[in-house]
Amino acid sequence: DPARDATPADPARDATSADAPPDAVVRTRRLGAAGLAGIGTSLACFLVTALLGPSVFQPALPGPRWQPPFSLTAHPSPYLAIGLVAAGTALGAGGLLACFLAVRRGWRVRALPLVAVGMLVAAAFAFMPPTGSADHLNYASYGRMAVTGHDPYATSAADVPQDPVIGAAEEWRRTPSVYGPVATAGQAFASRVGGDSVRLTVFVLSLENLVAFGLTGLILYRTARDRAGRLRSALMWTCNPLILFHLVGGGHNDVLATPPMVAGLVLCTRAAGGPWRAFLGGALVGFGTAIKLPAALVGGGPAWTLLRRLRTDRSARWSLAALVGGSAATVLLAYALAGPHSLDQVDRASRMISLATPWHLVAVLNPPALRTIVKVGWVVLGAVLVWALARVLPRPDGLERQHAEARTVAAALVLAWLLAAPYELPWYDAFGWAVLALLPWSRFDLMLLAHTTALSFAYLPARGPRPAGLPDDLHWLISVVRSGVIPVLLMALLVWALWTGLRRTPPRRPARWPAPPPRRTAGPSAPAPPSG
């Protein structure tokens, strides 16, 4: 029954309420406390890794050391750095799992302190060098190109090796920018502030990410309709250690696309406003698309529900035209201002296959017309996944039917992309966490947790082995874990998602977690429900 995927809206049904046995209450509270302890310890591991300074996870940043971001120069061994991040990943995933299970049993704590802690950790990450990959050096390089008269969509770092910022790029040195015009504008702003200093440029980029991360958390928190929803937003986003590490701690610009993407979806699924609301929501989705193209997927949710209403609701025509017009106008304007080469790298990127995806298992076989097989295969697989997931993902409570369906379809589109696309990295999952946070609790939270955790273990670290200085006896992390174990695990996850979506009966109404049968009537000694 798909109704088993949602948590109760009625506090009287919580496992920690007075009608539950005292031992069940204690076990649930201990499980939640253990989850929070795991999250805290995970964040400590990640923060220590960043604080220790240049390592296999952290490239050195050229520039005056008095400039931010700041770190020690302890030069930790590759074994220590990888051990810290692996431990942080395991503890963070375990902590989130424990919290999710405790919430499904009725555990509640106040969300605001968790949000505050998450933002403090995010700020700490922003003031330390990015850890995990060297992508931030590419961002700084592209921004420097834009302010020095070079077209970042037609120029690579190898073309301007003498520049102190452009030449500092560590990987992808022969690849022009694949990022959207709005992302390039943010990189150019950071370069104007940072000047010739790679260190200061990267710091400004980190501050931009911090603001975007906080805005996304604020939107999710304010969109939540009750205390349980606010707790969900904190655990899924603001206090999520894997998201904090990859997006803010790792300095990845995927976080920049999440606030306009989520804001656009929320705006399009509100009850009032009509075509003007749809136009503004579409413009916000288009703004996110001009940062990272997959942000456009969330617009598919509102568009689908409006399409279904065209024959019966004349106002849906105007709303659909406004939604498409707002999104298209924003994207076209951004790319027109960026120049004729701004889409040159999109086709190249669409033909890439990363080592940790199930499609790598196909690439190993090296069949004829591999690229065609992968392109057609993942689109067909993605379409089936969208249909299957949209059937069984839980609908949000308290919304009109079409608006609840729009959020569910948007989440199905994003999750299908994450599961089926041939090129995926752990920080791409940010889109999934942000959109899924708008839905009720479900087993698909655990699916996304498993997906992010697997990809996190696949990229220990997400740098080339030679520039990172990865010892020879650790190359099995790439040849065995990243290229073999993780693709098999993600294939199993994909099959589970397909099987779950195809075999189960879709809910006919917003799903609610069924109340557990009372096993004991509360007496005077039963503990009171938690006040937080």
Short mmCIF file of C-alpha atoms in Angstrom, two decimals:
data_model
loop_
_atom_site.label_atom_id
_atom_site.label_comp_id
_atom_site.label_asym_id
_atom_site.label_seq_id
_atom_site.Cartn_x
_atom_site.Cartn_y
_atom_site.Cartn_z
CA ASP A 1 0.00 0.00 0.00
CA PRO A 2 1.63 3.33 -1.02
CA ALA A 3 -0.08 5.05 1.88
CA ARG A 4 2.59 3.47 4.06
CA ASP A 5 5.12 5.91 2.65
CA ALA A 6 3.84 8.99 4.45
CA THR A 7 4.09 10.15 8.02
CA PRO A 8 1.03 11.08 10.10
CA ALA A 9 -0.18 14.63 10.32
CA ASP A 10 -1.95 13.88 13.58
CA PRO A 11 0.38 14.28 16.59
CA ALA A 12 -1.83 11.97 18.59
CA ARG A 13 -0.64 9.13 16.41
CA ASP A 14 3.05 9.68 17.07
CA ALA A 15 4.96 6.80 18.60
CA THR A 16 6.20 9.17 21.25
CA SER A 17 2.68 10.15 22.30
CA ALA A 18 0.99 9.04 25.46
CA ASP A 19 -0.71 6.01 23.89
CA ALA A 20 2.63 4.29 23.16
CA PRO A 21 4.42 2.02 25.61
CA PRO A 22 7.16 3.78 27.60
CA ASP A 23 9.86 1.47 26.28
CA ALA A 24 8.88 2.32 22.67
CA VAL A 25 9.04 6.02 23.51
CA VAL A 26 12.51 5.65 25.00
CA ARG A 27 13.80 3.61 22.06
CA THR A 28 12.47 6.15 19.57
CA ARG A 29 14.01 9.07 21.42
CA ARG A 30 17.32 7.25 21.69
CA LEU A 31 17.23 6.49 17.98
CA GLY A 32 16.66 10.16 17.17
CA ALA A 33 19.39 11.26 19.57
CA ALA A 34 21.80 8.74 18.06
CA GLY A 35 20.96 10.09 14.61
CA LEU A 36 21.72 13.66 15.65
CA ALA A 37 24.98 12.50 17.25
CA GLY A 38 25.94 10.76 13.99
CA ILE A 39 25.18 13.91 12.01
CA GLY A 40 27.24 16.04 14.39
CA THR A 41 30.21 13.67 14.32
CA SER A 42 30.00 13.49 10.53
CA LEU A 43 30.15 17.26 10.23
CA ALA A 44 33.12 17.34 12.60
CA CYS A 45 35.00 14.88 10.34
CA PHE A 46 34.32 17.02 7.28
CA LEU A 47 35.27 20.27 9.04
CA VAL A 48 38.54 18.81 10.33
CA THR A 49 39.43 17.62 6.82
CA ALA A 50 38.91 21.14 5.46
CA LEU A 51 40.73 22.77 8.39
CA LEU A 52 43.88 20.65 8.01
CA GLY A 53 44.66 22.31 4.69
CA PRO A 54 46.01 21.04 1.35
CA SER A 55 45.65 17.29 0.98
CA VAL A 56 44.47 14.64 -1.42
CA PHE A 57 41.02 16.21 -0.96
CA GLN A 58 42.03 19.86 -1.08
CA PRO A 59 44.19 21.54 -3.76
CA ALA A 60 46.40 24.39 -2.59
CA LEU A 61 45.06 27.87 -3.27
CA PRO A 62 47.59 30.38 -4.66
CA GLY A 63 47.38 33.83 -3.10
CA PRO A 64 48.36 35.74 0.06
CA ARG A 65 47.76 33.60 3.13
CA TRP A 66 46.20 36.49 5.04
CA GLN A 67 43.30 36.40 2.60
CA PRO A 68 40.33 34.09 3.18
CA PRO A 69 39.59 31.23 3.02
CA PHE A 70 41.73 30.07 5.93
CA SER A 71 43.15 26.70 6.93
CA LEU A 72 46.14 25.09 8.55
CA THR A 73 49.04 23.68 6.54
CA ALA A 74 49.21 20.34 8.32
CA HIS A 75 49.47 18.41 5.01
CA PRO A 76 47.57 15.36 6.30
CA SER A 77 48.44 12.05 4.69
CA PRO A 78 46.11 10.70 2.01
CA TYR A 79 45.15 7.87 4.35
CA LEU A 80 44.07 10.28 7.10
CA ALA A 81 42.15 12.59 4.76
CA ILE A 82 40.35 9.75 2.99
CA GLY A 83 39.67 8.05 6.32
CA LEU A 84 38.11 11.22 7.75
CA VAL A 85 35.86 11.77 4.74
CA ALA A 86 34.88 8.10 4.55
CA ALA A 87 34.02 8.12 8.26
CA GLY A 88 32.09 11.36 7.87
CA THR A 89 30.13 9.92 4.97
CA ALA A 90 29.26 6.73 6.84
CA LEU A 91 28.34 8.57 10.05
CA GLY A 92 26.33 11.19 8.20
CA ALA A 93 24.39 8.60 6.22
CA GLY A 94 23.81 6.54 9.36
CA GLY A 95 22.72 9.60 11.32
CA LEU A 96 20.23 10.66 8.67
CA LEU A 97 18.90 7.11 8.45
CA ALA A 98 18.37 6.98 12.21
CA CYS A 99 16.61 10.36 12.21
CA PHE A 100 14.38 9.36 9.30
CA LEU A 101 13.36 6.13 11.04
CA ALA A 102 12.77 7.95 14.33
CA VAL A 103 10.57 10.55 12.63
CA ARG A 104 8.50 7.79 11.04
CA ARG A 105 7.96 6.45 14.57
CA GLY A 106 6.77 9.84 15.77
CA TRP A 107 9.98 11.46 17.04
CA ARG A 108 9.92 15.25 16.98
CA VAL A 109 12.43 17.93 17.89
CA ARG A 110 12.40 21.64 17.17
CA ALA A 111 13.66 22.37 13.67
CA LEU A 112 14.97 25.90 14.23
CA PRO A 113 18.02 24.87 16.31
CA LEU A 114 18.95 22.35 13.63
CA VAL A 115 18.63 25.04 10.97
CA ALA A 116 20.83 27.37 13.00
CA VAL A 117 23.50 24.70 13.49
CA GLY A 118 23.41 23.84 9.79
CA MET A 119 23.91 27.45 8.77
CA LEU A 120 26.77 27.90 11.24
CA VAL A 121 28.49 24.84 9.78
CA ALA A 122 27.86 26.15 6.26
CA ALA A 123 29.45 29.48 7.21
CA ALA A 124 32.46 27.64 8.66
CA PHE A 125 32.85 25.70 5.41
CA ALA A 126 32.69 28.94 3.41
CA PHE A 127 35.62 30.36 5.36
CA MET A 128 37.78 27.29 4.69
CA PRO A 129 39.09 26.12 1.31
CA PRO A 130 36.74 23.90 -0.73
CA THR A 131 37.33 20.20 -0.16
CA GLY A 132 36.61 17.16 -2.29
CA SER A 133 37.38 18.25 -5.85
CA ALA A 134 39.19 20.96 -7.81
CA ASP A 135 36.10 22.29 -9.61
CA HIS A 136 36.29 25.63 -7.84
CA LEU A 137 39.57 26.33 -9.63
CA ASN A 138 37.73 25.95 -12.93
CA TYR A 139 34.98 28.30 -11.75
CA ALA A 140 37.61 30.90 -10.85
CA SER A 141 39.28 30.36 -14.21
CA TYR A 142 36.09 30.90 -16.21
CA GLY A 143 35.24 34.02 -14.22
CA ARG A 144 38.72 35.41 -14.88
CA MET A 145 38.29 34.75 -18.60
CA ALA A 146 35.04 36.72 -18.61
CA VAL A 147 36.57 39.82 -16.98
CA THR A 148 39.80 39.78 -19.03
CA GLY A 149 38.09 39.73 -22.42
CA HIS A 150 38.18 36.00 -23.16
CA ASP A 151 35.03 34.03 -23.97
CA PRO A 152 34.82 31.25 -21.34
CA TYR A 153 32.66 29.25 -23.77
CA ALA A 154 35.36 29.26 -26.45
CA THR A 155 38.53 29.46 -24.32
CA SER A 156 40.17 26.85 -22.12
CA ALA A 157 42.69 27.25 -19.32
CA ALA A 158 45.35 25.72 -21.56
CA ASP A 159 44.91 28.68 -23.95
CA VAL A 160 45.93 31.25 -21.29
CA PRO A 161 48.43 29.37 -19.09
CA GLN A 162 50.34 32.51 -18.08
CA ASP A 163 47.40 34.10 -16.25
CA PRO A 164 47.73 33.60 -12.45
CA VAL A 165 44.06 32.60 -12.06
CA ILE A 166 43.21 30.99 -15.37
CA GLY A 167 46.42 28.97 -15.34
CA ALA A 168 45.71 27.66 -11.84
CA ALA A 169 42.99 25.30 -13.09
CA GLU A 170 43.97 21.76 -12.17
CA GLU A 171 41.68 19.57 -14.29
CA TRP A 172 39.57 20.08 -17.42
CA ARG A 173 42.27 22.46 -18.60
CA ARG A 174 41.34 21.99 -22.25
CA THR A 175 37.59 22.29 -21.75
CA PRO A 176 35.67 25.58 -22.11
CA SER A 177 32.86 26.30 -19.69
CA VAL A 178 29.75 24.11 -19.73
CA TYR A 179 27.93 26.22 -17.12
CA GLY A 180 25.02 28.54 -17.78
CA PRO A 181 25.32 32.30 -18.32
CA VAL A 182 24.04 33.17 -14.83
CA ALA A 183 26.67 30.90 -13.26
CA THR A 184 29.32 32.57 -15.42
CA ALA A 185 28.09 35.99 -14.28
CA GLY A 186 28.57 34.92 -10.66
CA GLN A 187 32.04 33.65 -11.48
CA ALA A 188 32.87 36.94 -13.19
CA PHE A 189 31.71 38.90 -10.13
CA ALA A 190 33.95 36.78 -7.90
CA SER A 191 36.86 37.38 -10.26
CA ARG A 192 36.35 41.15 -10.19
CA VAL A 193 36.52 41.09 -6.40
CA GLY A 194 39.39 38.60 -6.24
CA GLY A 195 41.56 40.12 -8.95
CA ASP A 196 44.80 38.20 -9.42
CA SER A 197 44.27 36.13 -6.27
CA VAL A 198 42.91 32.64 -6.75
CA ARG A 199 42.36 32.41 -3.00
CA LEU A 200 40.18 35.50 -2.74
CA THR A 201 38.26 34.63 -5.91
CA VAL A 202 37.42 31.20 -4.54
CA PHE A 203 36.33 32.76 -1.24
CA VAL A 204 33.82 35.01 -3.01
CA LEU A 205 32.51 32.00 -4.90
CA SER A 206 32.07 30.21 -1.56
CA LEU A 207 30.12 33.16 -0.17
CA GLU A 208 27.81 33.02 -3.19
CA ASN A 209 27.23 29.34 -2.51
CA LEU A 210 26.58 30.05 1.17
CA VAL A 211 23.89 32.60 0.31
CA ALA A 212 22.25 30.22 -2.17
CA PHE A 213 22.33 27.37 0.35
CA GLY A 214 20.72 29.57 3.01
CA LEU A 215 18.05 30.85 0.62
CA THR A 216 17.09 27.30 -0.33
CA GLY A 217 16.85 26.34 3.33
CA LEU A 218 14.72 29.42 4.05
CA ILE A 219 12.32 28.65 1.19
CA LEU A 220 11.90 25.05 2.30
CA TYR A 221 11.46 26.05 5.95
CA ARG A 222 8.88 28.73 5.18
CA THR A 223 7.02 26.50 2.75
CA ALA A 224 6.53 23.81 5.40
CA ARG A 225 3.00 23.90 6.76
CA ASP A 226 3.62 22.50 10.24
CA ARG A 227 6.29 21.52 12.75
CA ALA A 228 6.85 18.13 11.15
CA GLY A 229 7.39 19.77 7.77
CA ARG A 230 9.92 22.21 9.20
CA LEU A 231 11.81 19.33 10.81
CA ARG A 232 11.79 17.58 7.45
CA SER A 233 13.23 20.64 5.70
CA ALA A 234 16.03 20.84 8.29
CA LEU A 235 17.01 17.17 8.01
CA MET A 236 16.68 17.00 4.23
CA TRP A 237 18.59 20.18 3.50
CA THR A 238 19.96 22.62 6.07
CA CYS A 239 21.37 20.06 8.50
CA ASN A 240 22.06 17.33 5.95
CA PRO A 241 25.80 16.56 6.36
CA LEU A 242 26.22 15.08 2.87
CA ILE A 243 24.66 18.13 1.23
CA LEU A 244 26.66 20.52 3.43
CA PHE A 245 29.91 18.74 2.56
CA HIS A 246 29.39 18.48 -1.18
CA LEU A 247 27.73 21.83 -1.88
CA VAL A 248 29.15 24.35 0.57
CA GLY A 249 32.22 22.45 1.78
CA GLY A 250 32.99 21.35 -1.78
CA GLY A 251 32.22 24.72 -3.37
CA HIS A 252 30.06 23.31 -6.18
CA ASN A 253 27.90 25.73 -8.13
CA ASP A 254 24.92 23.32 -8.31
CA VAL A 255 23.71 25.01 -5.13
CA LEU A 256 23.28 28.29 -7.02
CA ALA A 257 20.47 26.81 -9.13
CA THR A 258 18.48 25.39 -6.22
CA PRO A 259 16.86 28.55 -4.74
CA PRO A 260 15.31 29.83 -8.00
CA MET A 261 14.39 26.27 -8.97
CA VAL A 262 12.61 25.54 -5.68
CA ALA A 263 11.08 29.02 -5.47
CA GLY A 264 9.68 28.67 -8.98
CA LEU A 265 8.13 25.30 -8.18
CA VAL A 266 6.62 26.56 -4.93
CA LEU A 267 5.23 29.65 -6.63
CA CYS A 268 3.64 27.60 -9.42
CA THR A 269 1.94 25.33 -6.88
CA ARG A 270 0.24 27.98 -4.79
CA ALA A 271 -3.50 28.52 -4.94
CA ALA A 272 -3.69 32.20 -5.95
CA GLY A 273 -2.14 34.33 -8.67
CA GLY A 274 -3.20 32.74 -11.94
CA PRO A 275 -1.12 33.44 -15.07
CA TRP A 276 1.02 36.08 -13.37
CA ARG A 277 2.06 33.60 -10.73
CA ALA A 278 2.82 31.05 -13.45
CA PHE A 279 4.86 33.60 -15.40
CA LEU A 280 6.97 34.54 -12.38
CA GLY A 281 7.40 30.88 -11.42
CA GLY A 282 8.49 30.06 -14.95
CA ALA A 283 10.96 32.95 -14.94
CA LEU A 284 12.49 31.64 -11.71
CA VAL A 285 12.80 28.13 -13.15
CA GLY A 286 14.37 29.66 -16.26
CA PHE A 287 16.83 31.57 -14.08
CA GLY A 288 17.88 28.31 -12.44
CA THR A 289 18.12 26.67 -15.86
CA ALA A 290 20.53 29.41 -16.94
CA ILE A 291 22.79 28.21 -14.12
CA LYS A 292 22.46 24.43 -14.58
CA LEU A 293 20.31 23.03 -17.38
CA PRO A 294 18.74 20.15 -15.36
CA ALA A 295 16.97 22.76 -13.19
CA ALA A 296 14.45 22.98 -16.05
CA LEU A 297 13.10 19.57 -15.00
CA VAL A 298 11.07 21.00 -12.12
CA GLY A 299 9.07 23.09 -14.58
CA GLY A 300 7.77 19.86 -16.04
CA GLY A 301 5.59 19.26 -12.96
CA PRO A 302 3.41 22.38 -13.25
CA ALA A 303 3.46 22.15 -17.06
CA TRP A 304 2.13 18.58 -17.00
CA THR A 305 -0.76 19.38 -14.67
CA LEU A 306 -1.72 22.41 -16.76
CA LEU A 307 -1.62 20.33 -19.94
CA ARG A 308 -4.03 17.84 -18.40
CA ARG A 309 -6.48 20.66 -17.63
CA LEU A 310 -6.49 22.32 -21.05
CA ARG A 311 -9.77 20.73 -22.19
CA THR A 312 -11.71 21.43 -19.02
CA ASP A 313 -10.24 24.69 -17.74
CA ARG A 314 -9.76 27.66 -20.07
CA SER A 315 -7.62 29.51 -17.52
CA ALA A 316 -5.09 26.66 -17.72
CA ARG A 317 -4.24 27.76 -21.26
CA TRP A 318 -3.18 31.20 -20.09
CA SER A 319 -1.29 29.80 -17.14
CA LEU A 320 0.56 27.29 -19.32
CA ALA A 321 1.45 29.98 -21.86
CA ALA A 322 2.67 32.22 -19.04
CA LEU A 323 4.73 29.43 -17.47
CA VAL A 324 6.42 28.48 -20.74
CA GLY A 325 6.80 32.12 -21.79
CA GLY A 326 8.42 33.21 -18.53
CA SER A 327 10.85 30.31 -18.52
CA ALA A 328 11.73 30.52 -22.23
CA ALA A 329 12.18 34.29 -22.19
CA THR A 330 14.55 34.13 -19.24
CA VAL A 331 16.66 31.32 -20.72
CA LEU A 332 16.79 32.81 -24.21
CA LEU A 333 17.75 36.24 -22.92
CA ALA A 334 20.51 34.82 -20.72
CA TYR A 335 22.02 32.70 -23.48
CA ALA A 336 21.68 35.49 -26.06
CA LEU A 337 23.69 37.80 -23.80
CA ALA A 338 26.29 35.07 -23.23
CA GLY A 339 27.21 34.86 -26.91
CA PRO A 340 27.11 32.36 -29.77
CA HIS A 341 29.34 29.74 -28.12
CA SER A 342 27.43 29.43 -24.84
CA LEU A 343 25.87 26.08 -25.84
CA ASP A 344 28.87 24.60 -27.62
CA GLN A 345 29.82 22.28 -24.76
CA VAL A 346 26.32 21.02 -24.00
CA ASP A 347 26.38 18.35 -26.70
CA ARG A 348 29.84 17.21 -25.63
CA ALA A 349 28.72 16.95 -22.01
CA SER A 350 25.65 14.94 -23.01
CA ARG A 351 27.89 12.23 -24.51
CA MET A 352 29.94 11.65 -21.36
CA ILE A 353 29.64 8.60 -19.10
CA SER A 354 30.94 8.81 -15.55
CA LEU A 355 32.58 5.81 -13.93
CA ALA A 356 30.17 5.45 -11.04
CA THR A 357 26.91 5.15 -13.00
CA PRO A 358 25.23 1.93 -14.18
CA TRP A 359 25.95 2.98 -17.77
CA HIS A 360 29.65 2.42 -17.12
CA LEU A 361 28.84 -1.29 -16.99
CA VAL A 362 27.57 -0.97 -20.57
CA ALA A 363 30.60 1.06 -21.62
CA VAL A 364 32.94 -1.65 -20.32
CA LEU A 365 31.41 -4.04 -22.87
CA ASN A 366 32.27 -1.50 -25.62
CA PRO A 367 29.37 -2.42 -27.94
CA PRO A 368 29.10 -0.87 -31.41
CA ALA A 369 27.40 2.55 -31.44
CA LEU A 370 27.91 2.87 -27.68
CA ARG A 371 27.03 6.58 -27.56
CA THR A 372 23.79 6.04 -29.45
CA ILE A 373 22.82 3.13 -27.23
CA VAL A 374 23.44 5.19 -24.10
CA LYS A 375 21.67 8.30 -25.39
CA VAL A 376 18.56 6.45 -26.48
CA GLY A 377 18.66 4.01 -23.58
CA TRP A 378 18.81 6.54 -20.80
CA VAL A 379 16.07 8.71 -22.31
CA VAL A 380 13.72 5.72 -22.63
CA LEU A 381 14.65 4.46 -19.17
CA GLY A 382 14.21 7.94 -17.72
CA ALA A 383 10.75 8.29 -19.26
CA VAL A 384 9.62 4.97 -17.79
CA LEU A 385 11.05 5.98 -14.42
CA VAL A 386 9.20 9.29 -14.47
CA TRP A 387 5.90 7.53 -15.12
CA ALA A 388 6.58 4.89 -12.48
CA LEU A 389 7.74 7.29 -9.78
CA ALA A 390 4.95 9.79 -10.41
CA ARG A 391 2.48 7.01 -9.66
CA VAL A 392 3.79 6.19 -6.20
CA LEU A 393 5.53 9.25 -4.78
CA PRO A 394 3.42 10.66 -1.92
CA ARG A 395 1.29 13.73 -2.56
CA PRO A 396 1.68 16.72 -0.23
CA ASP A 397 -1.17 17.40 2.15
CA GLY A 398 -2.98 20.74 2.30
CA LEU A 399 -2.68 21.58 -1.42
CA GLU A 400 -5.18 21.50 -4.25
CA ARG A 401 -5.01 18.24 -6.15
CA GLN A 402 -3.35 19.69 -9.25
CA HIS A 403 -0.72 21.52 -7.21
CA ALA A 404 0.11 18.44 -5.16
CA GLU A 405 0.43 16.48 -8.39
CA ALA A 406 2.71 19.14 -9.89
CA ARG A 407 5.18 18.81 -7.02
CA THR A 408 5.09 15.03 -7.25
CA VAL A 409 5.71 15.00 -11.01
CA ALA A 410 8.55 17.52 -10.59
CA ALA A 411 10.16 15.25 -8.00
CA ALA A 412 9.68 12.24 -10.29
CA LEU A 413 11.43 14.05 -13.14
CA VAL A 414 14.41 15.01 -10.99
CA LEU A 415 14.77 11.58 -9.37
CA ALA A 416 14.51 9.84 -12.74
CA TRP A 417 17.33 12.03 -14.08
CA LEU A 418 19.52 11.26 -11.06
CA LEU A 419 18.93 7.52 -11.35
CA ALA A 420 19.09 7.11 -15.13
CA ALA A 421 21.52 9.73 -16.50
CA PRO A 422 24.88 8.44 -17.74
CA TYR A 423 26.88 11.21 -16.05
CA GLU A 424 26.28 11.78 -12.35
CA LEU A 425 28.32 13.14 -9.44
CA PRO A 426 27.34 13.24 -5.76
CA TRP A 427 26.62 16.98 -5.66
CA TYR A 428 24.07 16.62 -8.47
CA ASP A 429 21.80 15.00 -5.88
CA ALA A 430 21.21 18.46 -4.39
CA PHE A 431 18.31 18.92 -6.82
CA GLY A 432 16.74 15.70 -5.60
CA TRP A 433 17.05 16.57 -1.91
CA ALA A 434 15.59 20.06 -2.43
CA VAL A 435 12.55 18.91 -4.42
CA LEU A 436 11.89 15.79 -2.37
CA ALA A 437 11.83 17.96 0.77
CA LEU A 438 8.57 19.45 -0.54
CA LEU A 439 6.85 16.05 -0.34
CA PRO A 440 5.85 14.02 2.74
CA TRP A 441 8.16 11.45 4.32
CA SER A 442 8.50 8.29 2.22
CA ARG A 443 10.79 5.37 1.47
CA PHE A 444 12.11 7.37 -1.47
CA ASP A 445 13.98 9.53 1.06
CA LEU A 446 15.94 6.40 1.92
CA MET A 447 16.48 5.70 -1.78
CA LEU A 448 17.99 9.15 -2.32
CA LEU A 449 20.09 8.76 0.82
CA ALA A 450 21.48 5.49 -0.52
CA HIS A 451 22.17 7.13 -3.90
CA THR A 452 24.06 10.09 -2.42
CA THR A 453 25.97 7.88 -0.01
CA ALA A 454 27.07 5.48 -2.76
CA LEU A 455 28.26 8.33 -4.99
CA SER A 456 30.06 9.91 -2.04
CA PHE A 457 32.04 6.72 -1.46
CA ALA A 458 32.70 6.51 -5.20
CA TYR A 459 34.53 9.84 -5.20
CA LEU A 460 37.12 9.53 -2.44
CA PRO A 461 38.37 11.99 -3.64
CA ALA A 462 36.76 13.58 -6.71
CA ARG A 463 40.13 14.60 -8.15
CA GLY A 464 42.44 13.05 -10.68
CA PRO A 465 44.85 10.63 -8.96
CA ARG A 466 47.98 12.36 -10.29
CA PRO A 467 47.23 16.00 -9.30
CA ALA A 468 45.74 14.79 -6.02
CA GLY A 469 48.83 12.73 -5.19
CA LEU A 470 46.82 9.55 -4.61
CA PRO A 471 49.21 6.74 -3.53
CA ASP A 472 49.43 3.72 -5.80
CA ASP A 473 48.08 1.41 -3.10
CA LEU A 474 44.86 3.46 -2.98
CA HIS A 475 44.10 3.33 -6.70
CA TRP A 476 41.65 0.52 -5.96
CA LEU A 477 39.29 3.26 -4.81
CA ILE A 478 38.95 4.14 -8.49
CA SER A 479 39.50 0.82 -10.27
CA VAL A 480 37.38 -1.27 -7.90
CA VAL A 481 35.03 0.94 -5.89
CA ARG A 482 34.24 3.75 -8.33
CA SER A 483 34.30 1.66 -11.49
CA GLY A 484 32.88 -1.63 -10.22
CA VAL A 485 31.15 -1.75 -6.83
CA ILE A 486 29.23 1.53 -7.00
CA PRO A 487 27.82 1.05 -10.53
CA VAL A 488 26.43 -2.33 -9.44
CA LEU A 489 24.90 -0.82 -6.30
CA LEU A 490 23.33 2.04 -8.26
CA MET A 491 22.02 -0.44 -10.81
CA ALA A 492 20.31 -2.31 -7.98
CA LEU A 493 18.87 0.97 -6.70
CA LEU A 494 17.56 1.82 -10.16
CA VAL A 495 15.93 -1.61 -10.51
CA TRP A 496 14.34 -1.21 -7.07
CA ALA A 497 12.90 2.18 -8.04
CA LEU A 498 11.50 0.76 -11.28
CA TRP A 499 10.06 -2.31 -9.56
CA THR A 500 8.51 -0.24 -6.78
CA GLY A 501 6.93 2.19 -9.22
CA LEU A 502 5.58 -0.45 -11.58
CA ARG A 503 4.21 -2.97 -9.11
CA ARG A 504 2.48 -0.77 -6.56
CA THR A 505 -0.95 0.80 -6.74
CA PRO A 506 -0.83 4.59 -6.88
CA PRO A 507 -2.49 6.56 -4.07
CA ARG A 508 -5.91 8.06 -4.84
CA ARG A 509 -5.55 10.80 -2.27
CA PRO A 510 -2.76 12.50 -0.29
CA ALA A 511 -1.13 9.64 1.58
CA ARG A 512 -0.98 9.42 5.35
CA TRP A 513 1.06 7.06 7.43
CA PRO A 514 -1.38 4.64 9.06
CA ALA A 515 -1.70 4.80 12.79
CA PRO A 516 -0.03 1.88 14.54
CA PRO A 517 -2.44 -0.24 16.58
CA PRO A 518 -2.31 0.84 20.23
CA ARG A 519 -0.59 -1.77 22.32
CA ARG A 520 -1.16 -0.18 25.69
CA THR A 521 -3.32 2.51 27.18
CA ALA A 522 -1.31 5.27 28.77
CA GLY A 523 -1.37 5.43 32.53
CA PRO A 524 -0.37 8.17 34.93
CA SER A 525 3.28 7.19 34.65
CA ALA A 526 3.41 7.41 30.84
CA PRO A 527 5.75 10.13 29.61
CA ALA A 528 4.23 13.26 28.12
CA PRO A 529 4.60 14.04 24.43
CA PRO A 530 7.73 16.05 23.61
CA SER A 531 7.19 19.79 23.58
CA GLY A 532 9.77 20.52 20.89
#
